[in-house]
mmCIF file of C-alpha atoms in Angstrom:
data_model
loop_
_atom_site.group_PDB
_atom_site.id
_atom_site.type_symbol
_atom_site.label_atom_id
_atom_site.label_comp_id
_atom_site.label_asym_id
_atom_site.label_seq_id
_atom_site.Cartn_x
_atom_site.Cartn_y
_atom_site.Cartn_z
ATOM 1 C CA MET A 1 -41.104 -31.641 -42.076
ATOM 2 C CA PRO A 2 -41.787 -28.125 -40.667
ATOM 3 C CA ARG A 3 -42.509 -25.551 -43.351
ATOM 4 C CA ARG A 4 -40.410 -22.392 -43.440
ATOM 5 C CA GLU A 5 -42.160 -19.065 -43.289
ATOM 6 C CA PRO A 6 -42.405 -17.231 -46.622
ATOM 7 C CA GLN A 7 -40.086 -14.267 -46.908
ATOM 8 C CA THR A 8 -40.798 -10.800 -48.241
ATOM 9 C CA GLY A 9 -37.745 -8.955 -49.506
ATOM 10 C CA GLY A 10 -35.566 -11.173 -47.302
ATOM 11 C CA ARG A 11 -37.631 -10.388 -44.181
ATOM 12 C CA PRO A 12 -39.761 -12.972 -42.356
ATOM 13 C CA ILE A 13 -43.515 -12.506 -42.163
ATOM 14 C CA TRP A 14 -44.599 -12.129 -38.539
ATOM 15 C CA LEU A 15 -48.382 -12.111 -38.976
ATOM 16 C CA TYR A 16 -50.330 -14.901 -40.657
ATOM 17 C CA PRO A 17 -54.050 -15.711 -41.001
ATOM 18 C CA LEU A 18 -55.480 -18.231 -38.553
ATOM 19 C CA ARG A 19 -58.436 -18.764 -40.899
ATOM 20 C CA LYS A 20 -59.655 -17.514 -44.248
ATOM 21 C CA ALA A 21 -60.457 -13.833 -43.915
ATOM 22 C CA ALA A 22 -63.905 -12.425 -44.680
ATOM 23 C CA ALA A 23 -64.253 -10.272 -47.769
ATOM 24 C CA ARG A 24 -64.849 -7.178 -45.637
ATOM 25 C CA PRO A 25 -63.767 -7.701 -42.008
ATOM 26 C CA ARG A 26 -65.035 -5.263 -39.391
ATOM 27 C CA ALA A 27 -62.370 -5.867 -36.772
ATOM 28 C CA ARG A 28 -59.111 -7.713 -36.151
ATOM 29 C CA LEU A 29 -57.728 -9.921 -33.376
ATOM 30 C CA ILE A 30 -53.977 -10.535 -33.112
ATOM 31 C CA VAL A 31 -53.056 -13.700 -31.204
ATOM 32 C CA PHE A 32 -49.745 -14.110 -29.348
ATOM 33 C CA PRO A 33 -48.676 -17.688 -28.481
ATOM 34 C CA TYR A 34 -47.901 -18.982 -25.004
ATOM 35 C CA ALA A 35 -44.455 -20.345 -24.092
ATOM 36 C CA ALA A 36 -43.002 -23.083 -26.316
ATOM 37 C CA ALA A 37 -46.092 -23.052 -28.560
ATOM 38 C CA GLY A 38 -47.537 -21.366 -31.623
ATOM 39 C CA ALA A 39 -50.612 -19.175 -31.998
ATOM 40 C CA THR A 40 -52.558 -22.049 -33.575
ATOM 41 C CA ALA A 41 -52.659 -23.721 -30.139
ATOM 42 C CA LEU A 42 -55.344 -21.185 -29.185
ATOM 43 C CA ARG A 43 -57.445 -21.855 -32.268
ATOM 44 C CA PRO A 44 -60.181 -23.738 -30.333
ATOM 45 C CA VAL A 45 -61.414 -20.494 -28.755
ATOM 46 C CA LEU A 46 -61.044 -18.511 -31.980
ATOM 47 C CA THR A 47 -62.887 -20.484 -34.645
ATOM 48 C CA GLY A 48 -66.294 -19.573 -33.198
ATOM 49 C CA LEU A 49 -65.714 -15.837 -33.599
ATOM 50 C CA ALA A 50 -67.856 -14.072 -36.187
ATOM 51 C CA ASP A 51 -66.592 -14.226 -39.762
ATOM 52 C CA GLU A 52 -66.283 -10.436 -39.736
ATOM 53 C CA VAL A 53 -63.338 -10.738 -37.314
ATOM 54 C CA GLU A 54 -59.965 -11.069 -39.023
ATOM 55 C CA LEU A 55 -57.773 -13.498 -37.049
ATOM 56 C CA LEU A 56 -54.002 -13.081 -37.260
ATOM 57 C CA GLY A 57 -51.432 -15.159 -35.403
ATOM 58 C CA VAL A 58 -47.996 -13.893 -34.442
ATOM 59 C CA ALA A 59 -45.390 -16.209 -35.979
ATOM 60 C CA LEU A 60 -42.563 -16.300 -33.459
ATOM 61 C CA PRO A 61 -39.318 -17.799 -34.800
ATOM 62 C CA GLY A 62 -38.370 -21.336 -33.870
ATOM 63 C CA ARG A 63 -41.835 -22.916 -34.126
ATOM 64 C CA GLU A 64 -44.598 -23.825 -36.574
ATOM 65 C CA ARG A 65 -44.046 -22.166 -39.940
ATOM 66 C CA ARG A 66 -40.821 -20.547 -38.710
ATOM 67 C CA PHE A 67 -39.394 -23.702 -37.161
ATOM 68 C CA SER A 68 -35.946 -23.305 -38.770
ATOM 69 C CA ASP A 69 -35.542 -19.602 -37.973
ATOM 70 C CA PRO A 70 -33.213 -18.562 -35.131
ATOM 71 C CA LEU A 71 -34.997 -17.571 -31.923
ATOM 72 C CA ALA A 72 -35.870 -13.929 -31.345
ATOM 73 C CA ASN A 73 -33.169 -11.720 -29.836
ATOM 74 C CA GLY A 74 -35.587 -9.814 -27.643
ATOM 75 C CA LEU A 75 -39.066 -8.455 -27.136
ATOM 76 C CA ASP A 76 -38.332 -5.173 -28.924
ATOM 77 C CA GLU A 77 -37.607 -7.067 -32.142
ATOM 78 C CA ILE A 78 -41.006 -8.764 -32.000
ATOM 79 C CA VAL A 79 -43.008 -5.664 -31.040
ATOM 80 C CA ASP A 80 -41.374 -3.537 -33.736
ATOM 81 C CA ALA A 81 -41.691 -6.143 -36.499
ATOM 82 C CA VAL A 82 -45.346 -6.964 -35.773
ATOM 83 C CA GLY A 83 -46.165 -3.254 -35.482
ATOM 84 C CA THR A 84 -44.560 -2.520 -38.842
ATOM 85 C CA GLU A 85 -46.578 -5.233 -40.576
ATOM 86 C CA LEU A 86 -49.801 -4.186 -38.875
ATOM 87 C CA ALA A 87 -49.361 -0.513 -39.773
ATOM 88 C CA ALA A 88 -48.814 -1.462 -43.419
ATOM 89 C CA GLY A 89 -52.136 -3.318 -43.627
ATOM 90 C CA GLU A 90 -55.759 -2.261 -43.713
ATOM 91 C CA LEU A 91 -56.805 0.014 -40.859
ATOM 92 C CA LEU A 92 -59.268 -1.923 -38.674
ATOM 93 C CA PRO A 93 -60.307 -1.784 -35.010
ATOM 94 C CA THR A 94 -57.730 -4.113 -33.486
ATOM 95 C CA SER A 95 -57.478 -6.097 -30.251
ATOM 96 C CA VAL A 96 -54.778 -8.456 -28.984
ATOM 97 C CA PHE A 97 -55.038 -11.782 -27.148
ATOM 98 C CA GLY A 98 -52.537 -14.000 -25.379
ATOM 99 C CA HIS A 99 -52.282 -16.656 -22.697
ATOM 100 C CA CYS A 100 -49.592 -16.648 -19.986
ATOM 101 C CA MET A 101 -46.379 -15.431 -21.673
ATOM 102 C CA GLY A 102 -48.404 -14.495 -24.738
ATOM 103 C CA ALA A 103 -50.594 -12.241 -22.608
ATOM 104 C CA GLY A 104 -47.523 -10.328 -21.472
ATOM 105 C CA MET A 105 -46.332 -9.897 -25.045
ATOM 106 C CA ALA A 106 -49.797 -8.790 -26.133
ATOM 107 C CA LEU A 107 -49.878 -6.109 -23.427
ATOM 108 C CA VAL A 108 -46.414 -4.809 -24.314
ATOM 109 C CA PHE A 109 -47.526 -4.591 -27.937
ATOM 110 C CA ALA A 110 -50.673 -2.707 -26.885
ATOM 111 C CA MET A 111 -48.602 -0.262 -24.823
ATOM 112 C CA ALA A 112 -46.213 0.353 -27.715
ATOM 113 C CA HIS A 113 -48.995 0.801 -30.292
ATOM 114 C CA ARG A 114 -51.771 2.598 -28.443
ATOM 115 C CA ASP A 115 -52.929 4.168 -31.704
ATOM 116 C CA LEU A 116 -53.489 0.737 -33.297
ATOM 117 C CA VAL A 117 -54.810 -1.393 -30.425
ATOM 118 C CA GLY A 118 -58.109 -0.716 -28.648
ATOM 119 C CA GLY A 119 -58.566 -3.870 -26.569
ATOM 120 C CA ALA A 120 -56.545 -6.637 -24.935
ATOM 121 C CA ALA A 121 -57.568 -10.090 -23.696
ATOM 122 C CA VAL A 122 -55.258 -11.282 -20.925
ATOM 123 C CA SER A 123 -55.476 -14.992 -20.095
ATOM 124 C CA GLY A 124 -53.666 -16.901 -17.348
ATOM 125 C CA ARG A 125 -51.497 -13.960 -16.299
ATOM 126 C CA ASN A 126 -50.931 -12.431 -12.874
ATOM 127 C CA PRO A 127 -51.317 -8.647 -12.564
ATOM 128 C CA PRO A 128 -48.148 -6.561 -12.201
ATOM 129 C CA GLY A 129 -46.454 -6.945 -8.856
ATOM 130 C CA VAL A 130 -47.187 -10.667 -8.526
ATOM 131 C CA PRO A 131 -44.134 -12.858 -9.270
ATOM 132 C CA THR A 132 -44.378 -15.400 -12.071
ATOM 133 C CA THR A 133 -43.525 -19.057 -11.500
ATOM 134 C CA THR A 134 -41.685 -19.637 -14.789
ATOM 135 C CA SER A 135 -38.104 -18.555 -15.329
ATOM 136 C CA PRO A 136 -35.407 -19.008 -17.976
ATOM 137 C CA HIS A 137 -33.072 -19.993 -15.113
ATOM 138 C CA LEU A 138 -34.921 -23.214 -14.187
ATOM 139 C CA ASP A 139 -32.962 -26.401 -14.782
ATOM 140 C CA ASP A 140 -34.103 -29.013 -17.287
ATOM 141 C CA ALA A 141 -35.902 -31.171 -14.732
ATOM 142 C CA ASP A 142 -37.887 -28.216 -13.372
ATOM 143 C CA ILE A 143 -38.954 -27.134 -16.856
ATOM 144 C CA VAL A 144 -40.038 -30.652 -17.790
ATOM 145 C CA ASP A 145 -41.938 -30.873 -14.504
ATOM 146 C CA PHE A 146 -43.710 -27.607 -15.316
ATOM 147 C CA LEU A 147 -44.603 -28.742 -18.835
ATOM 148 C CA GLU A 148 -45.936 -32.030 -17.468
ATOM 149 C CA SER A 149 -47.885 -30.501 -14.582
ATOM 150 C CA ALA A 150 -49.375 -27.707 -16.679
ATOM 151 C CA GLY A 151 -51.000 -30.492 -18.669
ATOM 152 C CA ASN A 152 -50.797 -29.138 -22.203
ATOM 153 C CA THR A 153 -47.653 -30.858 -23.527
ATOM 154 C CA ALA A 154 -47.993 -34.259 -25.158
ATOM 155 C CA PRO A 155 -46.064 -36.850 -23.080
ATOM 156 C CA GLU A 156 -44.640 -38.409 -26.241
ATOM 157 C CA LEU A 157 -42.913 -35.115 -27.097
ATOM 158 C CA LEU A 158 -41.223 -34.943 -23.713
ATOM 159 C CA ALA A 159 -40.176 -38.591 -24.059
ATOM 160 C CA ASP A 160 -38.476 -37.940 -27.419
ATOM 161 C CA ALA A 161 -34.931 -36.558 -27.023
ATOM 162 C CA PHE A 162 -35.131 -34.218 -30.032
ATOM 163 C CA TRP A 163 -38.479 -32.666 -29.123
ATOM 164 C CA ARG A 164 -37.657 -32.529 -25.424
ATOM 165 C CA ASN A 165 -34.515 -30.498 -26.130
ATOM 166 C CA ARG A 166 -36.411 -28.317 -28.585
ATOM 167 C CA LEU A 167 -39.126 -27.584 -26.031
ATOM 168 C CA LEU A 168 -36.527 -26.779 -23.378
ATOM 169 C CA GLU A 169 -34.825 -24.327 -25.740
ATOM 170 C CA LEU A 170 -38.103 -22.660 -26.654
ATOM 171 C CA PHE A 171 -39.278 -22.502 -23.049
ATOM 172 C CA ARG A 172 -36.083 -20.813 -21.861
ATOM 173 C CA SER A 173 -36.161 -18.302 -24.702
ATOM 174 C CA ASP A 174 -39.864 -17.583 -24.199
ATOM 175 C CA SER A 175 -39.459 -17.258 -20.432
ATOM 176 C CA GLU A 176 -36.809 -14.609 -21.044
ATOM 177 C CA LEU A 177 -39.254 -12.779 -23.300
ATOM 178 C CA GLY A 178 -41.845 -13.126 -20.539
ATOM 179 C CA GLU A 179 -39.502 -11.521 -18.005
ATOM 180 C CA GLN A 180 -38.859 -8.647 -20.402
ATOM 181 C CA ALA A 181 -42.609 -8.209 -20.840
ATOM 182 C CA THR A 182 -43.157 -8.092 -17.074
ATOM 183 C CA GLN A 183 -40.589 -5.312 -16.710
ATOM 184 C CA VAL A 184 -42.305 -3.247 -19.413
ATOM 185 C CA ILE A 185 -45.841 -3.791 -18.107
ATOM 186 C CA GLU A 186 -44.840 -2.562 -14.657
ATOM 187 C CA THR A 187 -43.556 0.750 -16.029
ATOM 188 C CA GLY A 188 -46.868 2.318 -16.964
ATOM 189 C CA PRO A 189 -50.631 2.045 -17.387
ATOM 190 C CA LEU A 190 -52.720 0.918 -20.327
ATOM 191 C CA ASN A 191 -55.574 2.782 -21.986
ATOM 192 C CA GLN A 192 -57.217 -0.219 -23.686
ATOM 193 C CA ASP A 193 -60.320 -2.118 -22.593
ATOM 194 C CA LEU A 194 -59.242 -5.353 -20.879
ATOM 195 C CA LEU A 195 -60.780 -8.808 -20.780
ATOM 196 C CA VAL A 196 -59.021 -10.773 -18.013
ATOM 197 C CA LEU A 197 -59.464 -14.560 -18.058
ATOM 198 C CA GLY A 198 -58.537 -16.886 -15.209
ATOM 199 C CA GLY A 199 -58.917 -20.491 -14.105
ATOM 200 C CA ALA A 200 -60.508 -21.113 -10.726
ATOM 201 C CA ASP A 201 -57.963 -23.840 -9.949
ATOM 202 C CA ASP A 202 -54.925 -22.391 -11.706
ATOM 203 C CA PRO A 203 -51.919 -23.220 -9.470
ATOM 204 C CA TYR A 204 -49.792 -20.481 -11.067
ATOM 205 C CA VAL A 205 -52.241 -17.567 -11.328
ATOM 206 C CA GLY A 206 -54.432 -16.884 -8.303
ATOM 207 C CA PRO A 207 -57.939 -15.905 -9.452
ATOM 208 C CA GLY A 208 -58.462 -13.793 -6.323
ATOM 209 C CA GLY A 209 -55.936 -11.196 -7.483
ATOM 210 C CA LEU A 210 -57.175 -10.750 -11.047
ATOM 211 C CA ASP A 211 -59.364 -7.762 -10.149
ATOM 212 C CA ASP A 212 -56.135 -5.788 -9.685
ATOM 213 C CA TRP A 213 -55.865 -5.580 -13.475
ATOM 214 C CA ALA A 214 -58.589 -2.905 -13.364
ATOM 215 C CA GLY A 215 -56.103 -0.522 -11.790
ATOM 216 C CA ARG A 216 -53.720 -0.900 -14.734
ATOM 217 C CA THR A 217 -55.958 0.606 -17.400
ATOM 218 C CA SER A 218 -58.087 3.676 -17.906
ATOM 219 C CA GLY A 219 -60.405 1.552 -20.044
ATOM 220 C CA ARG A 220 -63.014 -0.983 -18.994
ATOM 221 C CA CYS A 221 -61.933 -4.202 -17.309
ATOM 222 C CA GLU A 222 -63.953 -7.412 -17.219
ATOM 223 C CA VAL A 223 -62.665 -10.339 -15.150
ATOM 224 C CA LEU A 224 -63.939 -13.760 -16.147
ATOM 225 C CA VAL A 225 -63.034 -16.706 -13.880
ATOM 226 C CA LEU A 226 -63.903 -20.166 -15.186
ATOM 227 C CA PRO A 227 -63.451 -23.728 -13.923
ATOM 228 C CA GLY A 228 -60.124 -25.335 -14.704
ATOM 229 C CA ASP A 229 -56.384 -25.147 -14.145
ATOM 230 C CA HIS A 230 -53.741 -23.203 -16.053
ATOM 231 C CA PHE A 231 -55.072 -24.281 -19.449
ATOM 232 C CA PHE A 232 -58.708 -23.608 -18.652
ATOM 233 C CA VAL A 233 -58.686 -21.437 -21.761
ATOM 234 C CA ILE A 234 -58.932 -24.465 -24.058
ATOM 235 C CA ASP A 235 -61.099 -26.679 -21.837
ATOM 236 C CA ARG A 236 -64.085 -27.642 -23.972
ATOM 237 C CA PRO A 237 -66.863 -26.449 -21.575
ATOM 238 C CA ASN A 238 -65.241 -23.001 -21.335
ATOM 239 C CA ILE A 239 -64.693 -22.429 -25.050
ATOM 240 C CA PRO A 240 -68.109 -20.947 -26.021
ATOM 241 C CA ILE A 241 -68.040 -18.580 -23.026
ATOM 242 C CA ILE A 242 -64.529 -17.344 -23.798
ATOM 243 C CA THR A 243 -65.297 -17.047 -27.506
ATOM 244 C CA ARG A 244 -68.361 -14.911 -26.747
ATOM 245 C CA ALA A 245 -66.353 -12.662 -24.408
ATOM 246 C CA LEU A 246 -63.615 -12.266 -27.023
ATOM 247 C CA GLY A 247 -66.208 -11.365 -29.638
ATOM 248 C CA ASN A 248 -67.660 -8.669 -27.371
ATOM 249 C CA LEU A 249 -64.220 -7.180 -26.833
ATOM 250 C CA VAL A 250 -63.134 -7.284 -30.453
ATOM 251 C CA LEU A 251 -66.360 -6.015 -31.984
ATOM 252 C CA GLY A 252 -66.670 -3.188 -29.479
ATOM 253 C CA ALA A 253 -69.516 -4.416 -27.270
ATOM 254 C CA PRO A 254 -69.497 -3.126 -23.675
ATOM 255 C CA ALA A 255 -67.012 -5.036 -21.531
ATOM 256 C CA SER A 256 -69.859 -5.893 -19.139
ATOM 257 C CA THR A 257 -73.479 -5.011 -18.532
ATOM 258 C CA GLY A 258 -72.661 -2.943 -15.491
ATOM 259 C CA GLY A 259 -69.035 -1.906 -15.843
ATOM 260 C CA GLU A 260 -68.183 1.755 -15.979
ATOM 261 C CA ARG A 261 -65.210 3.234 -17.761
ATOM 262 C CA GLY A 262 -62.133 2.502 -15.687
ATOM 263 C CA GLY A 263 -63.974 -0.030 -13.484
ATOM 264 C CA SER A 264 -63.998 -3.794 -13.133
ATOM 265 C CA ALA A 265 -66.818 -6.318 -13.410
ATOM 266 C CA ARG A 266 -66.253 -9.926 -12.291
ATOM 267 C CA VAL A 267 -68.302 -12.715 -13.788
ATOM 268 C CA GLY A 268 -68.015 -16.491 -13.830
ATOM 269 C CA ARG A 269 -69.518 -19.539 -15.441
ATOM 270 C CA PRO A 270 -72.716 -20.724 -13.744
#
């Protein structure tokens, strides 16, 4: 049975460790989940990060440890709650990471907390101005088709009536959060260093347009395009490359060997 999230003074805990923290971490990475999933789904690309990186997942209501909690009312609730918990903790150089919807949430969080967040890793997300393919207004059949075609939802879950309905509910709620994030991202620039990750065969995010992210930040921007479709980010051959790039971002290494401040460098897997 799903475990409920521990409460502190009647309030849910929004940040939780994705692994045992080092005694003296040097930096922190906050991980936002993609639609209808939890942050632990991205663990394959995180476990190889240096022990000196503190890994925290964002516990959105309605899934994983907060399975029984009502879904979030809006993006502001999430950004404010996570920011409050982060500000109350140890001050560390902090970056954020998300895939697809999670990337949008991570960027909104970075924009709202510029004093706390120095870097952002954006995976499987079109730059502002490019329409997204997911929507809370899709009917059930279209959502199921998307979950099946994206290739990261177990068929047995979609075949089970309870889990199918649960995934539909989560997807609609998360897609609404994604639309809110898109509106915020288009209102202003970022000042964080960006790591932009894309799949060469992603049918939803065209890799050719990812360089446009460089124009959205005054920081460095590295674009890394790897083989794979929308979930290239957890394809086994790509994991060590993505993990290394995340480590460079989080621990403050240059975004690329030749990138200048405010510029973009595009690299890919040999």
